[in-house]
Amino acid sequence: MSLGEVTEAASAVAVAMGIVVAAASLAATRKPMAALAVLLDFLTVAGLLHLAADPTYLRALSAGIVLAVRHLITWSLQTGAGGLFAPMPRRPGRAGKAD
């Protein structure tokens, strides 16, 4: 069994474990964004293992996209309930003034 086959198998295991752990996280916390963050952590591991098996530009791009989405979701979770899509607050004292 070659190293590429081992990392491909480990990548598949990481995806399966990610789905199971994310589902358990969703069941335990009832927070879909937290479960999605857990899933993206496992998908990051799977993507990096997949990249190690046969490094190509397409695999590197897919791993980079998963990392970018993971960072956006993590940032959104840390900034609060509204996160990335929260409306901007109005500035006080501007009501009724024409620009």
mmCIF file with all atom_site columns, C-alpha atoms in Angstrom:
data_model
loop_
_atom_site.group_PDB
_atom_site.id
_atom_site.type_symbol
_atom_site.label_atom_id
_atom_site.label_alt_id
_atom_site.label_comp_id
_atom_site.label_asym_id
_atom_site.label_entity_id
_atom_site.label_seq_id
_atom_site.pdbx_PDB_ins_code
_atom_site.Cartn_x
_atom_site.Cartn_y
_atom_site.Cartn_z
_atom_site.occupancy
_atom_site.B_iso_or_equiv
_atom_site.pdbx_formal_charge
_atom_site.auth_seq_id
_atom_site.auth_comp_id
_atom_site.auth_asym_id
_atom_site.auth_atom_id
_atom_site.pdbx_PDB_model_num
ATOM 1  C CA . MET A 1 1  ? 0.000   0.000  0.000  1.00 0.00 ? 1  MET A CA 1
ATOM 2  C CA . SER A 1 2  ? 1.518   3.310  -1.078 1.00 0.00 ? 2  SER A CA 1
ATOM 3  C CA . LEU A 1 3  ? 1.576   6.545  0.863  1.00 0.00 ? 3  LEU A CA 1
ATOM 4  C CA . GLY A 1 4  ? -0.925  8.089  -1.563 1.00 0.00 ? 4  GLY A CA 1
ATOM 5  C CA . GLU A 1 5  ? -3.416  5.298  -0.910 1.00 0.00 ? 5  GLU A CA 1
ATOM 6  C CA . VAL A 1 6  ? -3.000  5.666  2.856  1.00 0.00 ? 6  VAL A CA 1
ATOM 7  C CA . THR A 1 7  ? -3.579  9.428  2.784  1.00 0.00 ? 7  THR A CA 1
ATOM 8  C CA . GLU A 1 8  ? -6.587  9.006  0.446  1.00 0.00 ? 8  GLU A CA 1
ATOM 9  C CA . ALA A 1 9  ? -8.102  6.499  2.899  1.00 0.00 ? 9  ALA A CA 1
ATOM 10 C CA . ALA A 1 10 ? -7.351  8.766  5.854  1.00 0.00 ? 10 ALA A CA 1
ATOM 11 C CA . SER A 1 11 ? -8.985  11.640 3.979  1.00 0.00 ? 11 SER A CA 1
ATOM 12 C CA . ALA A 1 12 ? -12.160 9.598  3.480  1.00 0.00 ? 12 ALA A CA 1
ATOM 13 C CA . VAL A 1 13 ? -12.170 8.638  7.164  1.00 0.00 ? 13 VAL A CA 1
ATOM 14 C CA . ALA A 1 14 ? -11.784 12.295 8.153  1.00 0.00 ? 14 ALA A CA 1
ATOM 15 C CA . VAL A 1 15 ? -14.801 13.262 6.028  1.00 0.00 ? 15 VAL A CA 1
ATOM 16 C CA . ALA A 1 16 ? -16.925 10.482 7.557  1.00 0.00 ? 16 ALA A CA 1
ATOM 17 C CA . MET A 1 17 ? -15.829 11.401 11.074 1.00 0.00 ? 17 MET A CA 1
ATOM 18 C CA . GLY A 1 18 ? -16.539 15.058 10.371 1.00 0.00 ? 18 GLY A CA 1
ATOM 19 C CA . ILE A 1 19 ? -20.112 14.302 9.356  1.00 0.00 ? 19 ILE A CA 1
ATOM 20 C CA . VAL A 1 20 ? -20.689 12.148 12.446 1.00 0.00 ? 20 VAL A CA 1
ATOM 21 C CA . VAL A 1 21 ? -19.088 14.623 14.868 1.00 0.00 ? 21 VAL A CA 1
ATOM 22 C CA . ALA A 1 22 ? -20.871 17.617 13.298 1.00 0.00 ? 22 ALA A CA 1
ATOM 23 C CA . ALA A 1 23 ? -24.208 15.803 13.590 1.00 0.00 ? 23 ALA A CA 1
ATOM 24 C CA . ALA A 1 24 ? -23.463 14.998 17.235 1.00 0.00 ? 24 ALA A CA 1
ATOM 25 C CA . SER A 1 25 ? -22.480 18.606 17.839 1.00 0.00 ? 25 SER A CA 1
ATOM 26 C CA . LEU A 1 26 ? -25.709 19.823 16.256 1.00 0.00 ? 26 LEU A CA 1
ATOM 27 C CA . ALA A 1 27 ? -27.749 17.400 18.359 1.00 0.00 ? 27 ALA A CA 1
ATOM 28 C CA . ALA A 1 28 ? -25.966 18.425 21.559 1.00 0.00 ? 28 ALA A CA 1
ATOM 29 C CA . THR A 1 29 ? -25.858 22.203 21.083 1.00 0.00 ? 29 THR A CA 1
ATOM 30 C CA . ARG A 1 30 ? -28.672 22.952 18.592 1.00 0.00 ? 30 ARG A CA 1
ATOM 31 C CA . LYS A 1 31 ? -26.332 25.505 17.014 1.00 0.00 ? 31 LYS A CA 1
ATOM 32 C CA . PRO A 1 32 ? -25.971 24.865 13.275 1.00 0.00 ? 32 PRO A CA 1
ATOM 33 C CA . MET A 1 33 ? -23.117 27.338 12.819 1.00 0.00 ? 33 MET A CA 1
ATOM 34 C CA . ALA A 1 34 ? -21.064 25.632 15.530 1.00 0.00 ? 34 ALA A CA 1
ATOM 35 C CA . ALA A 1 35 ? -21.717 22.235 13.945 1.00 0.00 ? 35 ALA A CA 1
ATOM 36 C CA . LEU A 1 36 ? -20.733 23.654 10.563 1.00 0.00 ? 36 LEU A CA 1
ATOM 37 C CA . ALA A 1 37 ? -17.488 24.972 12.048 1.00 0.00 ? 37 ALA A CA 1
ATOM 38 C CA . VAL A 1 38 ? -16.718 21.495 13.414 1.00 0.00 ? 38 VAL A CA 1
ATOM 39 C CA . LEU A 1 39 ? -17.485 19.939 10.030 1.00 0.00 ? 39 LEU A CA 1
ATOM 40 C CA . LEU A 1 40 ? -15.236 22.448 8.279  1.00 0.00 ? 40 LEU A CA 1
ATOM 41 C CA . ASP A 1 41 ? -12.386 21.592 10.652 1.00 0.00 ? 41 ASP A CA 1
ATOM 42 C CA . PHE A 1 42 ? -12.647 17.953 9.623  1.00 0.00 ? 42 PHE A CA 1
ATOM 43 C CA . LEU A 1 43 ? -12.989 18.910 5.952  1.00 0.00 ? 43 LEU A CA 1
ATOM 44 C CA . THR A 1 44 ? -9.831  20.998 6.315  1.00 0.00 ? 44 THR A CA 1
ATOM 45 C CA . VAL A 1 45 ? -7.983  17.934 7.590  1.00 0.00 ? 45 VAL A CA 1
ATOM 46 C CA . ALA A 1 46 ? -9.422  15.841 4.768  1.00 0.00 ? 46 ALA A CA 1
ATOM 47 C CA . GLY A 1 47 ? -8.463  18.436 2.179  1.00 0.00 ? 47 GLY A CA 1
ATOM 48 C CA . LEU A 1 48 ? -4.899  18.658 3.439  1.00 0.00 ? 48 LEU A CA 1
ATOM 49 C CA . LEU A 1 49 ? -4.572  14.871 3.490  1.00 0.00 ? 49 LEU A CA 1
ATOM 50 C CA . HIS A 1 50 ? -6.025  14.730 -0.010 1.00 0.00 ? 50 HIS A CA 1
ATOM 51 C CA . LEU A 1 51 ? -3.537  17.379 -1.099 1.00 0.00 ? 51 LEU A CA 1
ATOM 52 C CA . ALA A 1 52 ? -0.657  15.413 0.420  1.00 0.00 ? 52 ALA A CA 1
ATOM 53 C CA . ALA A 1 53 ? -1.627  12.315 -1.555 1.00 0.00 ? 53 ALA A CA 1
ATOM 54 C CA . ASP A 1 54 ? -1.284  13.973 -4.963 1.00 0.00 ? 54 ASP A CA 1
ATOM 55 C CA . PRO A 1 55 ? -0.459  17.685 -4.877 1.00 0.00 ? 55 PRO A CA 1
ATOM 56 C CA . THR A 1 56 ? -2.110  19.479 -7.787 1.00 0.00 ? 56 THR A CA 1
ATOM 57 C CA . TYR A 1 57 ? -3.232  23.052 -8.262 1.00 0.00 ? 57 TYR A CA 1
ATOM 58 C CA . LEU A 1 58 ? -6.908  22.049 -8.175 1.00 0.00 ? 58 LEU A CA 1
ATOM 59 C CA . ARG A 1 59 ? -6.492  20.216 -4.867 1.00 0.00 ? 59 ARG A CA 1
ATOM 60 C CA . ALA A 1 60 ? -4.552  23.148 -3.415 1.00 0.00 ? 60 ALA A CA 1
ATOM 61 C CA . LEU A 1 61 ? -7.314  25.513 -4.550 1.00 0.00 ? 61 LEU A CA 1
ATOM 62 C CA . SER A 1 62 ? -10.038 23.361 -2.996 1.00 0.00 ? 62 SER A CA 1
ATOM 63 C CA . ALA A 1 63 ? -8.126  23.173 0.307  1.00 0.00 ? 63 ALA A CA 1
ATOM 64 C CA . GLY A 1 64 ? -7.687  26.957 0.233  1.00 0.00 ? 64 GLY A CA 1
ATOM 65 C CA . ILE A 1 65 ? -11.398 27.514 -0.367 1.00 0.00 ? 65 ILE A CA 1
ATOM 66 C CA . VAL A 1 66 ? -12.328 25.258 2.555  1.00 0.00 ? 66 VAL A CA 1
ATOM 67 C CA . LEU A 1 67 ? -9.872  27.165 4.766  1.00 0.00 ? 67 LEU A CA 1
ATOM 68 C CA . ALA A 1 68 ? -11.292 30.531 3.684  1.00 0.00 ? 68 ALA A CA 1
ATOM 69 C CA . VAL A 1 69 ? -14.878 29.442 4.374  1.00 0.00 ? 69 VAL A CA 1
ATOM 70 C CA . ARG A 1 70 ? -13.809 27.981 7.704  1.00 0.00 ? 70 ARG A CA 1
ATOM 71 C CA . HIS A 1 71 ? -12.172 31.261 8.725  1.00 0.00 ? 71 HIS A CA 1
ATOM 72 C CA . LEU A 1 72 ? -15.239 33.282 7.689  1.00 0.00 ? 72 LEU A CA 1
ATOM 73 C CA . ILE A 1 73 ? -17.556 31.058 9.723  1.00 0.00 ? 73 ILE A CA 1
ATOM 74 C CA . THR A 1 74 ? -15.233 31.077 12.729 1.00 0.00 ? 74 THR A CA 1
ATOM 75 C CA . TRP A 1 75 ? -15.024 34.866 12.529 1.00 0.00 ? 75 TRP A CA 1
ATOM 76 C CA . SER A 1 76 ? -18.804 35.071 12.263 1.00 0.00 ? 76 SER A CA 1
ATOM 77 C CA . LEU A 1 77 ? -19.226 32.881 15.341 1.00 0.00 ? 77 LEU A CA 1
ATOM 78 C CA . GLN A 1 78 ? -16.792 35.012 17.329 1.00 0.00 ? 78 GLN A CA 1
ATOM 79 C CA . THR A 1 79 ? -18.405 38.337 16.400 1.00 0.00 ? 79 THR A CA 1
ATOM 80 C CA . GLY A 1 80 ? -21.817 37.360 17.710 1.00 0.00 ? 80 GLY A CA 1
ATOM 81 C CA . ALA A 1 81 ? -25.215 36.224 16.566 1.00 0.00 ? 81 ALA A CA 1
ATOM 82 C CA . GLY A 1 82 ? -25.439 38.560 13.573 1.00 0.00 ? 82 GLY A CA 1
ATOM 83 C CA . GLY A 1 83 ? -21.939 37.919 12.353 1.00 0.00 ? 83 GLY A CA 1
ATOM 84 C CA . LEU A 1 84 ? -21.226 38.635 8.729  1.00 0.00 ? 84 LEU A CA 1
ATOM 85 C CA . PHE A 1 85 ? -24.785 39.498 7.733  1.00 0.00 ? 85 PHE A CA 1
ATOM 86 C CA . ALA A 1 86 ? -25.809 41.729 10.631 1.00 0.00 ? 86 ALA A CA 1
ATOM 87 C CA . PRO A 1 87 ? -27.279 45.102 9.643  1.00 0.00 ? 87 PRO A CA 1
ATOM 88 C CA . MET A 1 88 ? -25.116 48.161 10.241 1.00 0.00 ? 88 MET A CA 1
ATOM 89 C CA . PRO A 1 89 ? -26.231 50.195 13.284 1.00 0.00 ? 89 PRO A CA 1
ATOM 90 C CA . ARG A 1 90 ? -27.479 53.713 12.673 1.00 0.00 ? 90 ARG A CA 1
ATOM 91 C CA . ARG A 1 91 ? -25.339 56.563 13.892 1.00 0.00 ? 91 ARG A CA 1
ATOM 92 C CA . PRO A 1 92 ? -27.013 58.606 16.650 1.00 0.00 ? 92 PRO A CA 1
ATOM 93 C CA . GLY A 1 93 ? -27.986 62.196 15.874 1.00 0.00 ? 93 GLY A CA 1
ATOM 94 C CA . ARG A 1 94 ? -28.453 61.653 12.138 1.00 0.00 ? 94 ARG A CA 1
ATOM 95 C CA . ALA A 1 95 ? -32.233 61.132 12.137 1.00 0.00 ? 95 ALA A CA 1
ATOM 96 C CA . GLY A 1 96 ? -34.131 63.818 10.250 1.00 0.00 ? 96 GLY A CA 1
ATOM 97 C CA . LYS A 1 97 ? -31.042 65.445 8.714  1.00 0.00 ? 97 LYS A CA 1
ATOM 98 C CA . ALA A 1 98 ? -30.913 65.689 4.952  1.00 0.00 ? 98 ALA A CA 1
ATOM 99 C CA . ASP A 1 99 ? -27.626 65.046 3.195  1.00 0.00 ? 99 ASP A CA 1
#
